[in-house]
Short mmCIF file of C-alpha atoms and ligand atoms in Angstrom, two decimals:
data_model
loop_
_atom_site.label_atom_id
_atom_site.label_comp_id
_atom_site.label_asym_id
_atom_site.label_seq_id
_atom_site.Cartn_x
_atom_site.Cartn_y
_atom_site.Cartn_z
CA MET A 27 -16.05 40.60 -45.83
CA ALA A 28 -12.74 39.87 -46.97
CA GLY A 29 -13.45 36.87 -48.87
CA ALA A 30 -11.06 34.20 -50.76
CA ARG A 31 -8.43 35.28 -53.32
CA ILE A 32 -5.64 32.35 -52.81
CA LEU A 33 -5.34 29.12 -53.82
CA ARG A 34 -7.09 25.55 -53.60
CA ALA A 35 -6.93 24.48 -49.97
CA GLU A 36 -4.74 21.32 -51.71
CA ASP A 37 -1.53 23.89 -52.11
CA LEU A 38 -1.94 25.57 -48.99
CA ILE A 39 -1.03 22.36 -46.79
CA PRO A 40 1.80 19.59 -46.71
CA GLY A 41 0.31 16.39 -47.85
CA GLY A 42 0.26 14.89 -44.31
CA LEU A 43 -2.58 16.84 -43.02
CA ALA A 44 -4.70 17.21 -46.14
CA THR A 45 -7.38 15.12 -45.20
CA PRO A 46 -11.10 16.04 -46.62
CA ASP A 47 -12.27 17.26 -43.39
CA ARG A 48 -9.48 19.49 -42.90
CA LEU A 49 -9.33 20.56 -46.59
CA ARG A 50 -13.35 21.37 -45.79
CA GLU A 51 -12.41 23.31 -42.97
CA ILE A 52 -10.02 25.15 -44.65
CA ARG A 53 -12.32 26.08 -47.68
CA GLN A 54 -15.39 27.12 -45.43
CA VAL A 55 -12.57 29.69 -43.65
CA ALA A 56 -11.26 30.56 -46.61
CA GLU A 57 -15.20 32.07 -48.06
CA GLN A 58 -14.92 34.72 -44.55
CA PHE A 59 -11.21 35.33 -44.66
CA ALA A 60 -8.76 35.55 -46.52
CA VAL A 61 -5.63 32.62 -46.80
CA ALA A 62 -2.33 32.27 -47.75
CA VAL A 63 1.10 30.52 -46.96
CA THR A 64 4.44 31.54 -49.17
CA ASP A 65 7.12 28.19 -49.68
CA ASP A 66 8.78 29.45 -47.50
CA LEU A 67 6.75 29.35 -44.52
CA ALA A 68 5.06 26.53 -45.77
CA GLU A 69 8.62 24.49 -45.85
CA LEU A 70 8.91 25.06 -41.73
CA ILE A 71 5.19 23.48 -41.00
CA ASP A 72 5.74 20.31 -39.23
CA ALA A 73 3.47 18.37 -40.21
CA GLU A 74 3.35 15.62 -37.56
CA ASP A 75 3.03 18.63 -34.94
CA ASN A 76 -0.56 18.80 -34.47
CA ARG A 77 0.71 22.71 -32.64
CA ASP A 78 3.06 23.11 -34.84
CA PRO A 79 3.40 27.51 -33.98
CA ILE A 80 4.04 27.64 -37.58
CA ALA A 81 1.00 25.84 -38.92
CA ALA A 82 -1.27 27.62 -36.19
CA GLN A 83 -0.35 30.85 -37.45
CA PHE A 84 -1.69 30.21 -41.22
CA LEU A 85 -3.43 27.37 -42.09
CA PRO A 86 -7.32 28.40 -40.94
CA SER A 87 -8.94 26.27 -38.60
CA ARG A 88 -12.49 25.62 -37.49
CA ALA A 89 -12.53 28.25 -34.79
CA GLU A 90 -12.18 30.66 -36.43
CA LEU A 91 -15.86 30.88 -37.30
CA LYS A 92 -16.73 31.35 -34.37
CA LYS A 93 -17.52 35.15 -33.25
CA ALA A 94 -17.17 35.92 -29.86
CA ALA A 95 -19.34 38.48 -27.86
CA GLU A 96 -16.41 40.87 -27.03
CA GLU A 97 -14.96 40.78 -30.92
CA LEU A 98 -15.40 44.23 -33.48
CA ASP A 99 -15.44 44.53 -36.66
CA ASP A 100 -12.92 46.98 -36.73
CA PRO A 101 -10.97 45.95 -33.21
CA ILE A 102 -8.43 49.38 -33.30
CA GLY A 103 -10.98 51.94 -34.85
CA ASP A 104 -9.20 52.22 -37.44
CA ASP A 105 -12.23 53.48 -39.32
CA ARG A 106 -12.95 56.31 -37.21
CA CYS A 107 -9.86 58.07 -37.29
CA SER A 108 -9.23 58.05 -41.38
CA PRO A 109 -9.72 61.74 -43.18
CA VAL A 110 -8.80 59.81 -46.63
CA PRO A 111 -8.36 56.59 -48.23
CA GLY A 112 -5.19 55.19 -47.14
CA ILE A 113 -4.46 57.57 -44.20
CA VAL A 114 -5.47 56.34 -40.55
CA HIS A 115 -4.81 60.04 -38.40
CA ARG A 116 -5.17 58.88 -35.01
CA TYR A 117 -2.27 60.66 -33.22
CA PRO A 118 -1.30 64.33 -33.79
CA ASP A 119 2.67 63.89 -35.10
CA ARG A 120 2.10 60.26 -37.10
CA VAL A 121 -0.62 58.80 -39.36
CA LEU A 122 -0.55 55.56 -41.14
CA LEU A 123 -0.33 54.57 -45.31
CA LYS A 124 -1.64 51.89 -46.20
CA PRO A 125 -0.95 52.21 -50.42
CA LEU A 126 -2.37 48.24 -49.89
CA LEU A 127 -4.40 45.60 -48.27
CA LEU A 128 -2.48 42.57 -49.89
CA CYS A 129 0.29 40.64 -48.04
CA PRO A 130 2.07 37.49 -48.73
CA VAL A 131 0.80 35.71 -46.06
CA TYR A 132 -2.65 35.78 -43.97
CA CYS A 133 -2.21 35.32 -40.60
CA ARG A 134 -5.23 33.78 -38.98
CA PHE A 135 -5.22 36.35 -36.44
CA CYS A 136 -4.70 39.32 -38.07
CA PHE A 137 -6.56 42.84 -36.15
CA ARG A 138 -7.02 44.52 -39.79
CA ARG A 139 -9.08 40.44 -41.21
CA GLU A 140 -12.13 42.36 -42.36
CA VAL A 141 -10.18 44.49 -44.87
CA VAL A 142 -6.80 42.31 -45.80
CA GLY A 143 -7.05 40.63 -49.42
CA ASN A 144 -9.24 42.90 -50.89
CA LYS A 145 -7.15 44.00 -54.09
CA SER A 146 -9.82 47.04 -54.34
CA GLY A 147 -7.60 48.09 -50.99
CA VAL A 148 -5.05 48.40 -52.82
CA LEU A 149 -4.57 53.00 -53.26
CA GLY A 150 -4.49 54.18 -57.39
CA ARG A 151 -1.95 56.84 -58.45
CA ALA A 152 -4.96 58.95 -57.61
CA ALA A 153 -5.88 58.12 -53.94
CA LEU A 154 -2.22 57.75 -53.36
CA ASN A 155 -1.64 61.65 -54.34
CA ILE A 156 -4.43 62.77 -52.16
CA ALA A 157 -3.34 60.71 -49.32
CA LEU A 158 -0.03 61.62 -49.76
CA ASP A 159 -1.33 65.39 -50.63
CA TYR A 160 -3.24 65.09 -46.63
CA ILE A 161 1.24 64.10 -45.27
CA ARG A 162 2.21 67.51 -47.48
CA ARG A 163 -0.87 69.50 -45.74
CA HIS A 164 -0.74 68.69 -42.04
CA SER A 165 2.76 70.16 -40.52
CA GLN A 166 1.64 68.25 -37.48
CA ILE A 167 2.81 65.17 -39.15
CA TRP A 168 6.69 64.18 -38.56
CA GLU A 169 6.19 60.03 -39.17
CA VAL A 170 5.20 57.66 -41.98
CA ILE A 171 4.08 54.51 -40.81
CA VAL A 172 3.39 52.96 -44.67
CA THR A 173 2.02 49.36 -43.55
CA GLY A 174 -1.14 47.78 -45.07
CA GLY A 175 -1.31 45.20 -46.17
CA ASP A 176 2.37 44.85 -46.49
CA PRO A 177 4.42 47.65 -48.45
CA PHE A 178 7.00 45.33 -49.16
CA LEU A 179 4.84 43.51 -51.61
CA LEU A 180 4.79 46.36 -53.73
CA ALA A 181 7.18 46.32 -57.11
CA PRO A 182 10.24 48.21 -55.63
CA ARG A 183 9.77 51.37 -58.56
CA ARG A 184 6.35 51.74 -56.65
CA ILE A 185 8.19 51.64 -53.09
CA GLY A 186 10.80 54.28 -53.93
CA GLU A 187 8.12 56.25 -55.54
CA ILE A 188 6.61 56.56 -51.96
CA VAL A 189 9.77 56.99 -50.35
CA ARG A 190 10.89 60.16 -52.94
CA ALA A 191 7.61 61.44 -52.09
CA LEU A 192 7.77 61.66 -48.55
CA ASP A 193 11.18 62.47 -48.38
CA GLN A 194 10.48 66.18 -50.21
CA VAL A 195 8.28 66.80 -46.99
CA ALA A 196 10.28 69.23 -44.97
CA HIS A 197 7.92 68.32 -41.76
CA LEU A 198 8.69 64.65 -42.03
CA GLY A 199 11.07 63.11 -39.57
CA VAL A 200 10.58 59.40 -40.41
CA ILE A 201 9.64 56.53 -43.07
CA ARG A 202 8.71 53.51 -41.11
CA PHE A 203 7.89 51.04 -42.84
CA HIS A 204 5.73 47.94 -41.15
CA THR A 205 5.92 44.37 -43.10
CA ARG A 206 6.50 40.71 -42.73
CA VAL A 207 8.24 40.28 -45.79
CA PRO A 208 11.35 39.71 -44.63
CA VAL A 209 10.45 37.03 -42.89
CA ALA A 210 6.94 35.45 -44.88
CA ASP A 211 9.20 36.26 -48.54
CA PRO A 212 12.58 37.04 -47.91
CA ARG A 213 13.73 36.61 -51.11
CA ARG A 214 11.89 40.07 -52.16
CA VAL A 215 14.68 41.87 -50.11
CA THR A 216 16.20 42.82 -53.57
CA SER A 217 18.77 45.11 -53.88
CA ALA A 218 16.03 46.95 -55.84
CA LEU A 219 14.14 47.41 -53.12
CA VAL A 220 17.07 48.40 -50.69
CA GLU A 221 17.31 50.99 -53.05
CA ALA A 222 14.57 52.12 -52.65
CA LEU A 223 14.18 53.06 -49.73
CA ALA A 224 17.11 55.00 -49.73
CA ALA A 225 16.60 58.35 -48.25
CA GLU A 226 17.74 62.04 -46.17
CA LYS A 227 15.67 61.53 -43.55
CA ALA A 228 15.49 57.96 -41.98
CA VAL A 229 13.59 55.16 -42.77
CA TYR A 230 12.91 52.10 -39.89
CA VAL A 231 12.31 49.43 -40.40
CA VAL A 232 9.72 47.48 -38.01
CA VAL A 233 9.55 43.27 -38.98
CA HIS A 234 6.40 41.32 -37.75
CA ALA A 235 8.10 38.31 -36.36
CA ASN A 236 6.24 35.49 -33.58
CA HIS A 237 8.58 32.95 -33.57
CA PRO A 238 11.84 32.19 -33.41
CA ARG A 239 11.41 29.74 -36.48
CA GLU A 240 10.65 32.27 -38.28
CA LEU A 241 14.14 33.43 -38.08
CA THR A 242 15.63 30.98 -40.99
CA SER A 243 19.26 31.95 -42.39
CA LYS A 244 17.36 33.01 -45.35
CA ALA A 245 15.43 35.91 -43.53
CA ARG A 246 18.49 36.56 -41.84
CA GLU A 247 20.05 37.18 -44.95
CA ALA A 248 17.26 39.62 -46.20
CA ALA A 249 18.06 41.50 -42.65
CA LEU A 250 20.92 42.09 -43.31
CA LYS A 251 20.41 43.02 -46.57
CA LEU A 252 18.72 46.14 -45.03
CA SER A 253 20.71 46.93 -41.87
CA ARG A 254 23.79 46.95 -44.20
CA ALA A 255 22.73 50.16 -45.45
CA GLY A 256 22.04 51.52 -42.79
CA ILE A 257 18.17 50.97 -42.36
CA PRO A 258 17.42 50.18 -38.62
CA LEU A 259 15.89 47.18 -37.51
CA LEU A 260 13.37 47.01 -35.29
CA SER A 261 9.94 44.15 -34.92
CA GLN A 262 6.57 43.74 -33.15
CA THR A 263 5.70 40.51 -32.19
CA VAL A 264 1.67 39.66 -31.19
CA LEU A 265 1.11 37.27 -28.58
CA LEU A 266 -0.45 34.44 -29.01
CA ARG A 267 -1.97 31.61 -26.77
CA GLY A 268 -0.20 28.23 -27.99
CA ILE A 269 2.86 29.99 -30.09
CA ASN A 270 3.90 32.60 -28.22
CA ASP A 271 2.81 32.55 -24.84
CA ASP A 272 6.19 31.03 -23.03
CA ALA A 273 8.96 32.80 -21.48
CA ALA A 274 11.71 30.22 -23.12
CA VAL A 275 9.65 30.84 -26.78
CA LEU A 276 9.84 34.72 -26.62
CA GLU A 277 13.09 34.41 -25.22
CA ALA A 278 14.47 32.74 -28.21
CA LEU A 279 12.60 35.30 -30.46
CA PHE A 280 13.99 37.88 -29.04
CA ARG A 281 17.48 36.74 -28.99
CA GLY A 282 17.30 35.22 -32.22
CA LEU A 283 15.83 38.95 -33.45
CA VAL A 284 18.54 40.58 -31.23
CA ALA A 285 21.32 38.52 -32.87
CA MET A 286 20.34 39.84 -36.51
CA ARG A 287 20.85 43.49 -35.44
CA VAL A 288 16.25 44.50 -34.80
CA LYS A 289 15.31 45.60 -31.85
CA PRO A 290 12.32 44.52 -29.96
CA TYR A 291 10.23 46.50 -30.74
CA TYR A 292 6.52 46.04 -29.66
CA LEU A 293 4.82 43.08 -28.00
CA HIS A 294 1.28 43.83 -29.26
CA HIS A 295 -1.34 41.65 -27.15
CA ALA A 296 -3.67 40.10 -29.64
CA ASP A 297 -6.66 42.46 -30.60
CA LEU A 298 -10.00 41.94 -29.97
CA ALA A 299 -10.50 40.76 -34.22
CA ARG A 300 -13.40 38.51 -35.07
CA GLY A 301 -12.80 34.21 -34.70
CA THR A 302 -9.50 35.16 -32.90
CA SER A 303 -10.65 34.26 -29.49
CA HIS A 304 -8.73 30.75 -30.10
CA PHE A 305 -5.48 33.10 -29.99
CA ARG A 306 -5.60 35.10 -27.27
CA THR A 307 -3.82 34.68 -23.97
CA GLY A 308 -5.67 37.03 -20.82
CA ILE A 309 -3.84 40.62 -19.70
CA ALA A 310 -2.61 38.61 -16.21
CA SER A 311 -0.43 35.89 -18.27
CA GLY A 312 0.58 38.22 -20.32
CA GLN A 313 2.16 40.43 -17.67
CA ARG A 314 3.06 36.98 -15.79
CA LEU A 315 5.49 36.33 -19.39
CA VAL A 316 6.89 39.64 -19.39
CA GLY A 317 7.67 40.23 -15.77
CA SER A 318 9.75 36.71 -16.04
CA LEU A 319 11.58 37.95 -19.67
CA ARG A 320 12.82 41.19 -17.25
CA GLY A 321 15.02 38.61 -15.30
CA ARG A 322 15.95 36.22 -17.79
CA VAL A 323 17.09 37.88 -21.07
CA SER A 324 19.20 41.73 -22.00
CA GLY A 325 17.38 44.30 -21.93
CA LEU A 326 18.13 44.79 -25.78
CA CYS A 327 15.48 42.05 -25.61
CA GLN A 328 12.33 43.85 -24.02
CA PRO A 329 10.25 45.05 -26.55
CA THR A 330 6.95 47.09 -24.29
CA TYR A 331 4.06 45.02 -23.87
CA VAL A 332 1.17 47.19 -25.21
CA LEU A 333 -2.75 47.38 -26.48
CA ASP A 334 -4.44 49.67 -28.67
CA ILE A 335 -7.24 49.95 -26.82
CA PRO A 336 -10.10 49.11 -28.59
CA GLY A 337 -12.70 51.49 -30.18
CA GLY A 338 -8.76 54.08 -31.43
CA TYR A 339 -7.85 55.40 -28.17
CA GLY A 340 -4.15 54.18 -29.03
CA LYS A 341 -1.98 51.75 -27.65
CA VAL A 342 -0.41 51.41 -24.55
CA SER A 343 1.67 49.99 -22.25
CA ILE A 344 0.89 47.01 -20.47
CA ALA A 345 3.68 45.55 -18.84
CA PRO A 346 3.42 45.28 -15.08
CA CYS A 347 4.81 48.11 -13.14
CA ALA A 348 7.13 47.92 -10.30
CA ILE A 349 6.12 50.16 -8.49
CA THR A 350 3.80 48.81 -5.66
CA SER A 351 2.64 51.93 -3.61
CA GLN A 352 3.20 55.57 -4.25
CA SER A 353 2.31 57.88 -1.34
CA LEU A 354 3.71 61.28 -2.58
CA ALA A 355 4.59 62.67 1.61
CA ASP A 356 6.41 58.93 2.12
CA GLY A 357 7.94 58.16 -0.65
CA TRP A 358 7.98 55.20 -3.05
CA ILE A 359 7.67 51.21 -3.62
CA ILE A 360 9.37 49.57 -5.27
CA GLU A 361 9.00 45.71 -6.00
CA ASP A 362 12.68 43.69 -7.34
CA ARG A 363 12.82 40.72 -9.45
CA ALA A 364 12.68 38.08 -7.05
CA GLY A 365 9.13 40.46 -5.80
CA VAL A 366 11.34 41.55 -2.44
CA ARG A 367 10.06 45.64 -1.82
CA HIS A 368 12.35 48.61 -1.47
CA PRO A 369 11.25 51.56 0.00
CA TYR A 370 12.72 54.71 -2.63
CA PRO A 371 12.34 58.09 -1.51
CA ALA A 372 9.99 61.13 -2.32
CA ASP A 373 11.38 64.20 -3.93
CA PRO A 374 10.92 67.12 -1.90
CA SER A 375 9.75 69.07 -4.65
CA GLU A 376 6.41 66.55 -4.79
CA THR A 377 6.17 66.21 -1.24
CA GLU A 378 5.53 70.47 -0.79
CA GLY A 379 1.94 71.97 -0.67
C1 LIG B 404 0.61 51.64 -33.90
C2 LIG B 404 -0.05 52.98 -34.93
C3 LIG B 404 0.85 53.52 -34.61
C4 LIG B 404 1.88 54.06 -34.29
O1 LIG B 404 2.54 54.23 -33.09
P1 LIG B 404 3.83 53.73 -32.31
O2 LIG B 404 3.75 53.87 -30.57
O3 LIG B 404 4.23 55.39 -33.13
O4 LIG B 404 4.68 52.67 -32.84
C5 LIG B 404 0.64 55.07 -35.16
N1 LIG B 404 -0.75 55.80 -35.44
C6 LIG B 404 -1.70 53.90 -35.42
C7 LIG B 404 -2.98 54.49 -36.28
C8 LIG B 404 -1.54 53.07 -34.99
O5 LIG B 404 -2.36 52.67 -34.91
S1 LIG B 405 1.53 40.68 -41.99
FE1 LIG B 405 0.34 42.01 -41.12
S2 LIG B 405 -2.05 42.49 -41.99
FE2 LIG B 405 -1.04 41.08 -43.12
S3 LIG B 405 -2.46 39.55 -42.34
FE3 LIG B 405 -0.02 38.99 -40.69
S4 LIG B 405 -1.07 40.63 -39.17
FE4 LIG B 405 -2.45 41.07 -40.88
#
């Protein structure tokens, strides 16, 4: 259990929403899961709208106290692939490095909600060195994904130390950061942070954003500081019922991101984290949404719709497939956006024998 860390329930929600019952509800949830919202995101909440997509992402709700039968404590199986603290090594060529488990905001649907918010998840100097040594000793590792928690919550000096250590590992090609800071706490994107990210190796930053209203002018400025420094920006979005499971909302989100030089990378099907069933959509409706985006927006605005297979089996694309039937001898049947089917010939190299 993560335990409650932050603030009084009164500080968390806009005045208009603070009924005694609502405050009790928030306190109950905060006994089980980490709770925090930044001023930047709290300001976006429309207190009049009881289905506000920002409030729904960050303000606790009683629904979180219900554990669905299919839900898991370690929904994507991180624990079983962790050779040393702070490292998750599931794919041969890349590892996660988690220097801390704290975030500027706590998303109510978080896939790591059983562990985030825990101060003891901060890797001390000795533990960080052991994690870095693990990376140095495994030459098949080509990419390090610095995640958490949110690595941009660390002081720029600490981030710079991690970047420099990784930059010196000859077999690494890419250092990738996963963060919600540019959206959740954009003023943390300072020139000191941008300088800390400077490296010989390619440094990528992947921003977590779920709703077009998160793309404020401050968030855009933060992204611009990073892209001006030559850092390629990508995004990840979690598909969330009642928040962004709507073609117009996703269209606005992905257009907004691309227009701020952020390439949508993944649209995640929501994981089976405890107390999050009210956020999950079905896979069929996710596929319908993703299919409808294909015709609506530029290819630049199309993330890959992925599922992290419960149990630690990794991420796979679950996007709808245009190939409706296949036969190596007779060729393929491909469906266009309007649902019209077209034949495509078999290649002789695949039909022989
Ligand atoms: C998601 C994830 C990665 C990164 O996967 P990509 O498909 O390269 O973005 C790496 N390791 C683990 C354990 C992951 O969960
Ligand atoms: S920012 Fe990421 S790790 Fe932190 S609470 Fe949200 S989903 Fe979880």
